[in-house]
Amino acid sequence: MMRTRPLKVALLGCGVVGSEVARIMTTHADDLAARIGAPVELAGVAVRRPDKVREGIDPALVTTDATALVKRGDIDVVVEVIGGIEPARTLIITAIEHGASVVSANKALIAQDGAALHAAADEHGKDLYYEAAVAGAIPLIRPLRESLAGDKVNRVLGIVNGTTNFILDAMDTTGAGYQEALDEATALGYAEADPTADVEGFDAAAKAAILAGIAFHTRVRLDDVYREGMTEVTAADFASAKEMGCTIKLLAICERAADGGSVTARVHPAMIPLSHPLANVREAYNAVFVESEAAGQLMFYGPGAGGSPTASAVLGDLVAVCRNRIGGATGPGESAYAALPVSPMGDVVTRYHISLDVADKPGVLAQVATVFAEHGVSIDTVRQSGKDGEASLVVVTHRASDAALGGTVEALRKLDTVRGVASIMRVEGE
């Protein structure tokens, strides 16, 4: 039997995502009511510019006083899509304290202060859901938190930022340079006017922190994630990658150590073999590989951003939270019982592709190989080319720690025969 009293929803933010959430709530009202077991009513919309025309939204619902809206006491669910740390953090905690469960798409806030938000939700017996904070419409958080709750996840590897994937895909398929590909992404609306959060890896790092925390039942903050942007990737790097049968992607990688005693979380460009499914993720799409002991390898793929995809994830959370509300229960909260330490990047072990500019004369390769050996870094392959006294030396290593590789490169720079280190890139997905 359907409950007649509607569940009241407050919407914080009415931009690209918020307006789409409001539209779906209105146009799909009957279906949502049938799925939830009660009508859902948009009870208020907090915005910064109240005079802007918002199609389909009753102007009487619009307010600039978000604090008053979340303090009303009759609000069942607050949907936060304003982004940023403040005032979102204060508004979410205030909403929970005044009896509302919360659905958020705020990756930066969850990555930085998720523990405090979960603590408030637990204290007051409310839900905090945030599927839309990672990978847009792709169901990822709920499978990790619920479907794989009985399994042991060892690795999460993926492309979690559509802007960077579009840029790198354009560089790969057209031979364009970084700036040219970025300009195209901006013209098509994939990149913001200031793309720093995307191209420098901040966006992906926040998502990596969230994924690692859920996957490994450990609190992983944004500051725990190693971050390296992709602005230094060049057409020459793609040419080298192709010679190895690889391409280049900006990856978020969350791993459990082989002994199970620690975890790592990192974001950086990496070469991956063309045979790996992630190599074929094109344009602005996202894809994430999850590797667990019982289930094996799982891949989640789809649009990772945009108003409609993100709104889809928000509405999925809204339905779940409303069902919990009716049943007098709450869904899964934070699971951080494992409390594993987060290892520094220096402990991470992977393969490396190093391109050196060297003097074209006898003995150079022997000198370089000696430096690698002295630092305990084993060489897999070497490729040398050049003329007129200058040469390029490309070294691909076996697996080595980041710290060992760093010491190797520092020593290489001191060799008289090494003119410079053209590029260093990790090789993943093997």
Coordinates of C-alpha atoms in Angstrom, one line a residue:
M1 CA 0.0 0.0 0.0
M2 CA 1.3 3.4 -0.9
R3 CA 1.7 6.0 1.8
T4 CA -0.3 9.2 0.9
R5 CA 1.9 11.7 2.8
P6 CA 4.7 12.8 0.5
L7 CA 8.3 12.7 1.4
K8 CA 9.7 16.2 1.2
V9 CA 13.0 16.9 -0.6
A10 CA 15.1 20.0 -0.4
L11 CA 17.5 20.7 -3.3
L12 CA 20.7 22.6 -2.6
G13 CA 21.9 23.9 -6.0
C14 CA 20.0 24.2 -9.3
G15 CA 22.7 24.3 -11.9
V16 CA 23.3 21.7 -14.6
V17 CA 22.8 18.7 -12.3
G18 CA 20.3 20.2 -9.9
S19 CA 18.0 21.4 -12.6
E20 CA 18.0 17.9 -14.1
V21 CA 17.2 16.4 -10.8
A22 CA 14.3 18.7 -10.4
R23 CA 13.1 17.9 -13.9
I24 CA 13.2 14.2 -13.4
M25 CA 11.5 14.4 -10.0
T26 CA 8.6 16.3 -11.8
T27 CA 8.3 14.4 -15.0
H28 CA 8.7 10.9 -13.4
A29 CA 6.8 11.7 -10.3
D30 CA 4.4 8.8 -10.6
D31 CA 7.1 6.2 -11.4
L32 CA 9.2 7.4 -8.5
A33 CA 6.2 7.2 -6.1
A34 CA 5.5 3.7 -7.3
R35 CA 9.1 2.6 -6.7
I36 CA 9.5 4.3 -3.4
G37 CA 6.0 3.6 -2.0
A38 CA 5.2 7.2 -1.4
P39 CA 5.0 10.5 -3.4
V40 CA 8.1 12.7 -3.4
E41 CA 7.6 16.4 -3.2
L42 CA 10.2 19.1 -4.0
A43 CA 9.8 21.3 -1.0
G44 CA 12.4 23.9 -1.6
V45 CA 15.3 24.9 -3.8
A46 CA 18.3 26.9 -2.5
V47 CA 20.1 29.0 -5.1
R48 CA 22.5 31.9 -5.3
R49 CA 20.6 33.8 -8.1
P50 CA 16.9 33.7 -7.3
D51 CA 15.9 35.9 -10.3
K52 CA 17.1 33.3 -12.9
V53 CA 14.2 31.6 -14.7
R54 CA 14.2 27.9 -13.9
E55 CA 11.8 26.0 -16.2
G56 CA 9.5 23.6 -14.4
I57 CA 10.3 24.9 -10.9
D58 CA 7.7 26.9 -9.0
P59 CA 9.4 30.3 -8.1
A60 CA 7.7 30.0 -4.7
L61 CA 10.0 27.1 -3.9
V62 CA 13.2 29.1 -4.6
T63 CA 15.2 30.6 -1.8
T64 CA 18.6 32.1 -1.1
D65 CA 18.5 31.0 2.5
A66 CA 19.9 27.4 2.3
T67 CA 20.4 27.3 6.1
A68 CA 16.7 28.1 6.8
L69 CA 15.7 25.5 4.3
V70 CA 17.7 22.6 5.8
K71 CA 16.6 23.7 9.3
R72 CA 12.8 23.4 8.6
G73 CA 12.4 20.1 10.4
D74 CA 9.8 18.8 7.9
I75 CA 12.4 17.9 5.2
D76 CA 13.0 14.2 4.8
V77 CA 15.9 14.3 2.3
V78 CA 18.3 17.0 1.4
V79 CA 20.0 16.7 -2.1
E80 CA 23.3 18.7 -2.2
V81 CA 24.7 19.5 -5.6
I82 CA 26.4 22.8 -4.9
G83 CA 29.9 21.4 -4.6
G84 CA 32.9 22.7 -2.8
I85 CA 33.7 22.4 0.9
E86 CA 31.8 25.3 2.4
P87 CA 29.0 26.0 2.8
A88 CA 28.2 22.5 1.7
R89 CA 29.8 20.8 4.8
T90 CA 27.9 23.0 7.3
L91 CA 24.6 22.7 5.4
I92 CA 24.9 18.9 5.3
I93 CA 25.6 18.5 9.0
T94 CA 22.9 21.0 9.8
A95 CA 20.4 19.0 7.7
I96 CA 21.3 15.8 9.4
E97 CA 21.0 17.4 12.9
H98 CA 17.5 18.6 11.9
G99 CA 16.2 15.2 10.9
A100 CA 17.0 14.9 7.2
S101 CA 19.0 12.2 5.3
V102 CA 21.4 13.5 2.7
V103 CA 22.2 12.6 -0.9
S104 CA 25.3 14.4 -2.2
A105 CA 27.3 14.6 -5.4
N106 CA 30.2 16.4 -3.7
K107 CA 33.4 14.4 -4.3
A108 CA 35.8 17.0 -2.9
L109 CA 33.8 17.2 0.4
I110 CA 33.4 13.5 0.8
A111 CA 37.1 12.9 0.1
Q112 CA 38.2 15.5 2.6
D113 CA 35.6 15.3 5.4
G114 CA 33.7 12.1 4.8
A115 CA 34.5 10.7 8.2
A116 CA 32.9 13.7 10.0
L117 CA 29.8 13.6 7.8
H118 CA 29.4 9.9 8.3
A119 CA 29.8 10.4 12.1
A120 CA 27.0 13.0 12.1
A121 CA 24.8 10.6 10.1
D122 CA 25.4 7.7 12.4
E123 CA 24.8 9.9 15.5
H124 CA 21.4 11.0 14.3
G125 CA 20.4 7.8 12.6
K126 CA 20.3 9.2 9.1
D127 CA 21.5 8.2 5.6
L128 CA 24.4 9.7 3.7
Y129 CA 24.6 8.5 0.1
Y130 CA 26.9 9.8 -2.6
E131 CA 26.9 7.5 -5.7
A132 CA 27.0 10.6 -7.9
A133 CA 30.3 11.7 -6.4
V134 CA 32.3 9.2 -8.4
A135 CA 32.0 8.3 -12.1
G136 CA 28.6 10.0 -12.9
A137 CA 25.9 7.5 -13.9
I138 CA 28.1 4.4 -13.4
P139 CA 26.9 2.3 -10.5
L140 CA 30.2 1.9 -8.6
I141 CA 29.9 2.9 -4.9
R142 CA 26.9 0.8 -4.2
P143 CA 28.4 -2.3 -5.8
L144 CA 31.6 -1.8 -3.8
R145 CA 29.7 -1.0 -0.6
E146 CA 26.9 -3.6 -0.9
S147 CA 27.3 -6.2 -3.7
L148 CA 31.0 -6.9 -2.8
A149 CA 30.5 -6.6 1.0
G150 CA 31.3 -10.3 1.4
D151 CA 34.3 -10.2 -0.9
K152 CA 37.9 -8.9 -0.5
V153 CA 38.8 -6.2 -3.0
N154 CA 42.5 -6.0 -3.8
R155 CA 42.6 -3.4 -6.5
V156 CA 40.6 -0.6 -8.1
L157 CA 42.0 0.7 -11.4
G158 CA 40.2 3.1 -13.7
I159 CA 39.6 6.2 -15.7
V160 CA 37.4 8.5 -13.6
N161 CA 37.6 11.9 -15.3
G162 CA 36.0 12.4 -18.7
T163 CA 37.8 15.6 -19.5
T164 CA 41.3 14.2 -19.3
N165 CA 40.2 11.0 -21.1
F166 CA 38.9 13.1 -24.0
I167 CA 42.1 15.1 -24.2
L168 CA 44.4 12.0 -24.1
D169 CA 42.2 10.2 -26.6
A170 CA 42.4 13.1 -29.0
M171 CA 46.2 13.2 -28.6
D172 CA 46.3 9.5 -29.3
T173 CA 44.0 9.3 -32.3
T174 CA 44.8 12.5 -34.1
G175 CA 48.4 13.2 -33.1
A176 CA 47.5 16.5 -31.6
G177 CA 49.6 18.2 -28.9
Y178 CA 48.2 18.7 -25.4
Q179 CA 47.2 22.4 -25.8
E180 CA 45.4 21.6 -29.1
A181 CA 43.5 18.8 -27.6
L182 CA 42.6 20.9 -24.6
D183 CA 41.3 23.7 -26.8
E184 CA 39.1 21.2 -28.6
A185 CA 37.8 19.8 -25.3
T186 CA 37.0 23.4 -24.2
A187 CA 35.2 24.2 -27.4
L188 CA 33.0 21.1 -27.1
G189 CA 32.2 21.8 -23.5
Y190 CA 34.1 18.9 -22.0
A191 CA 36.6 21.2 -20.2
E192 CA 35.9 24.1 -17.9
A193 CA 37.3 27.6 -18.6
D194 CA 39.8 26.7 -15.8
P195 CA 40.6 23.0 -16.3
T196 CA 43.1 22.8 -13.5
A197 CA 41.0 20.5 -11.3
D198 CA 40.7 18.0 -14.1
V199 CA 44.1 18.1 -15.9
E200 CA 46.2 18.3 -12.7
G201 CA 44.4 15.3 -11.3
F202 CA 42.6 16.9 -8.3
D203 CA 39.2 15.7 -9.4
A204 CA 40.4 12.1 -10.0
A205 CA 42.3 12.1 -6.7
A206 CA 39.1 13.0 -4.7
K207 CA 37.4 10.1 -6.4
A208 CA 40.3 7.8 -5.7
A209 CA 40.2 8.6 -2.0
I210 CA 36.5 7.7 -1.9
L211 CA 36.9 4.5 -3.8
A212 CA 39.9 3.4 -1.8
G213 CA 38.1 4.1 1.5
I214 CA 35.1 2.0 0.5
A215 CA 37.0 -0.8 -1.2
F216 CA 39.5 -1.3 1.7
H217 CA 37.3 -0.4 4.7
T218 CA 39.8 2.2 5.6
R219 CA 39.7 6.0 5.9
V220 CA 41.5 7.5 3.0
R221 CA 41.6 11.2 2.8
L222 CA 42.4 13.4 -0.2
D223 CA 45.8 14.2 1.3
D224 CA 46.6 10.5 1.3
V225 CA 46.4 10.2 -2.5
Y226 CA 49.5 10.8 -4.6
R227 CA 48.6 13.1 -7.5
E228 CA 50.3 13.8 -10.7
G229 CA 48.7 15.8 -13.6
M230 CA 48.9 15.1 -17.3
T231 CA 49.9 18.5 -18.7
E232 CA 53.4 17.3 -19.4
V233 CA 52.3 14.4 -21.6
T234 CA 53.5 15.0 -25.2
A235 CA 53.0 13.6 -28.7
A236 CA 56.4 12.0 -28.3
D237 CA 55.2 10.1 -25.3
F238 CA 52.3 8.7 -27.4
A239 CA 54.7 7.8 -30.1
S240 CA 56.8 5.9 -27.6
A241 CA 53.7 4.2 -26.2
K242 CA 52.7 3.0 -29.6
E243 CA 56.1 1.5 -30.2
M244 CA 55.5 -0.5 -27.0
G245 CA 51.9 -1.5 -28.1
C246 CA 50.5 0.9 -25.5
T247 CA 48.5 4.1 -25.1
I248 CA 48.4 6.6 -22.3
K249 CA 45.6 7.2 -19.8
L250 CA 45.2 9.2 -16.6
L251 CA 44.5 6.5 -14.1
A252 CA 43.2 6.3 -10.5
I253 CA 44.8 3.3 -8.9
C254 CA 43.9 2.0 -5.4
E255 CA 45.7 -1.1 -4.3
R256 CA 46.0 -3.4 -1.3
A257 CA 49.6 -4.4 -0.5
A258 CA 50.6 -7.9 -1.3
D259 CA 50.9 -8.7 2.4
G260 CA 47.5 -7.1 3.0
G261 CA 49.0 -4.8 5.6
S262 CA 48.6 -1.4 3.9
V263 CA 47.0 0.3 0.9
T264 CA 48.0 2.9 -1.6
A265 CA 46.0 5.4 -3.7
R266 CA 47.4 7.4 -6.6
V267 CA 46.5 9.3 -9.7
H268 CA 48.9 9.8 -12.6
P269 CA 49.3 9.3 -16.3
A270 CA 50.4 5.8 -17.3
M271 CA 51.0 3.6 -20.3
I272 CA 48.7 0.7 -20.6
P273 CA 48.7 -2.1 -23.2
L274 CA 46.4 -1.8 -26.1
S275 CA 45.1 -5.2 -25.2
H276 CA 43.7 -3.9 -21.9
P277 CA 40.0 -2.9 -21.9
L278 CA 40.8 0.5 -20.5
A279 CA 42.9 1.3 -23.6
N280 CA 39.7 1.3 -25.6
V281 CA 37.8 3.7 -23.4
R282 CA 37.3 6.7 -25.8
E283 CA 36.3 10.4 -25.6
A284 CA 34.8 11.5 -22.3
Y285 CA 33.7 8.1 -21.0
N286 CA 34.8 6.6 -17.7
A287 CA 35.6 2.9 -16.9
V288 CA 36.8 1.3 -13.7
F289 CA 38.2 -2.2 -13.1
V290 CA 37.6 -3.8 -9.7
E291 CA 39.7 -6.9 -8.8
S292 CA 38.5 -9.0 -5.9
E293 CA 39.4 -12.4 -4.6
A294 CA 36.0 -14.2 -5.2
A295 CA 34.4 -12.2 -8.0
G296 CA 37.7 -11.8 -10.0
Q297 CA 37.8 -8.9 -12.4
L298 CA 34.7 -6.6 -12.8
M299 CA 34.5 -3.7 -15.2
F300 CA 32.1 -0.7 -14.9
Y301 CA 31.8 1.5 -17.9
G302 CA 29.7 4.5 -18.9
P303 CA 29.4 8.3 -19.1
G304 CA 31.2 9.8 -16.1
A305 CA 29.9 13.4 -16.1
G306 CA 27.1 15.7 -17.4
G307 CA 23.8 16.8 -16.1
S308 CA 21.7 13.8 -17.0
P309 CA 24.1 11.0 -16.1
T310 CA 24.9 12.6 -12.7
A311 CA 21.3 13.3 -12.0
S312 CA 20.6 9.6 -12.7
A313 CA 23.0 8.6 -9.9
V314 CA 21.5 11.2 -7.6
L315 CA 17.9 9.9 -8.2
G316 CA 19.0 6.4 -7.6
D317 CA 20.3 7.4 -4.2
L318 CA 17.2 9.4 -3.6
V319 CA 15.0 6.4 -4.2
A320 CA 17.1 4.2 -1.9
V321 CA 17.1 6.8 0.9
C322 CA 13.4 7.4 0.7
R323 CA 12.7 3.7 0.9
N324 CA 14.8 3.6 4.0
R325 CA 12.9 6.5 5.4
I326 CA 9.6 4.8 4.9
G327 CA 10.9 1.6 6.5
G328 CA 12.4 3.3 9.5
A329 CA 15.9 2.0 8.6
T330 CA 19.2 3.3 7.3
G331 CA 21.5 1.9 4.7
P332 CA 25.2 1.1 5.0
G333 CA 27.3 3.8 6.7
E334 CA 31.0 4.2 6.8
S335 CA 33.0 1.0 7.0
A336 CA 36.5 1.8 8.3
Y337 CA 37.1 -1.1 10.6
A338 CA 40.2 -2.3 8.8
A339 CA 42.0 1.0 9.5
L340 CA 44.9 0.0 7.2
P341 CA 47.8 2.5 6.9
V342 CA 48.2 4.3 3.6
S343 CA 51.7 3.8 2.3
P344 CA 53.6 6.6 0.6
M345 CA 54.2 6.7 -3.1
G346 CA 57.8 5.8 -2.6
D347 CA 56.7 2.2 -1.6
V348 CA 54.6 1.7 -4.8
V349 CA 56.1 -0.9 -7.1
T350 CA 55.4 -0.7 -10.9
R351 CA 57.2 -0.7 -14.3
Y352 CA 58.6 2.5 -15.7
H353 CA 59.3 3.9 -19.2
I354 CA 62.2 6.4 -19.1
S355 CA 63.3 8.4 -22.1
L356 CA 66.8 9.9 -21.9
D357 CA 68.6 12.4 -24.2
V358 CA 72.2 11.2 -24.3
A359 CA 75.5 11.7 -26.1
D360 CA 75.8 9.5 -29.2
K361 CA 79.1 7.8 -28.4
P362 CA 80.4 4.4 -27.2
G363 CA 79.9 3.4 -23.6
V364 CA 76.8 5.5 -22.9
L365 CA 74.5 2.4 -22.6
A366 CA 76.9 0.7 -20.3
Q367 CA 77.1 3.7 -18.0
V368 CA 73.3 4.0 -17.9
A369 CA 72.8 0.3 -17.2
T370 CA 75.4 0.5 -14.4
V371 CA 73.4 3.2 -12.7
F372 CA 70.2 1.2 -12.9
A373 CA 72.0 -1.9 -11.5
E374 CA 73.5 0.1 -8.6
H375 CA 70.0 1.2 -7.5
G376 CA 68.5 -2.3 -7.8
V377 CA 66.3 -1.5 -10.8
S378 CA 66.2 -4.3 -13.3
I379 CA 66.0 -3.3 -17.0
D380 CA 63.5 -5.1 -19.3
T381 CA 64.2 -3.5 -22.7
V382 CA 66.4 -0.7 -24.1
R383 CA 66.0 1.1 -27.4
Q384 CA 68.6 3.6 -28.7
S385 CA 68.5 5.9 -31.7
G386 CA 70.3 9.0 -32.8
K387 CA 72.9 10.7 -35.0
D388 CA 75.2 13.7 -35.2
G389 CA 76.4 13.3 -31.6
E390 CA 73.0 13.2 -30.0
A391 CA 70.8 10.2 -29.2
S392 CA 67.7 9.1 -27.5
L393 CA 67.8 6.2 -25.1
V394 CA 64.5 4.6 -24.0
V395 CA 64.6 2.2 -21.0
V396 CA 61.7 0.1 -19.8
T397 CA 62.2 -1.5 -16.4
H398 CA 60.9 -4.5 -14.6
R399 CA 58.9 -3.7 -11.6
A400 CA 60.6 -1.4 -9.1
S401 CA 59.7 0.9 -6.3
D402 CA 59.0 4.6 -6.9
A403 CA 61.8 5.4 -4.4
A404 CA 64.3 3.2 -6.2
L405 CA 63.4 4.7 -9.5
G406 CA 63.7 8.2 -8.1
G407 CA 67.2 7.5 -6.9
T408 CA 68.1 6.0 -10.2
V409 CA 66.9 9.1 -12.2
E410 CA 68.8 11.4 -9.8
A411 CA 72.0 9.5 -10.4
L412 CA 71.4 9.5 -14.2
R413 CA 71.1 13.3 -14.2
K414 CA 74.7 13.5 -12.8
L415 CA 76.2 11.6 -15.7
D416 CA 78.1 13.7 -18.2
T417 CA 76.8 11.7 -21.1
V418 CA 73.1 12.2 -20.1
R419 CA 71.9 15.5 -21.5
G420 CA 68.5 15.3 -19.9
V421 CA 65.5 13.2 -18.8
A422 CA 62.9 13.7 -21.5
S423 CA 60.1 11.8 -19.8
I424 CA 59.3 9.3 -17.1
M425 CA 56.0 7.4 -17.2
R426 CA 54.7 4.4 -15.3
V427 CA 53.5 1.3 -17.1
E428 CA 50.3 -0.2 -15.7
G429 CA 47.7 -2.8 -16.5
E430 CA 49.9 -5.8 -17.0

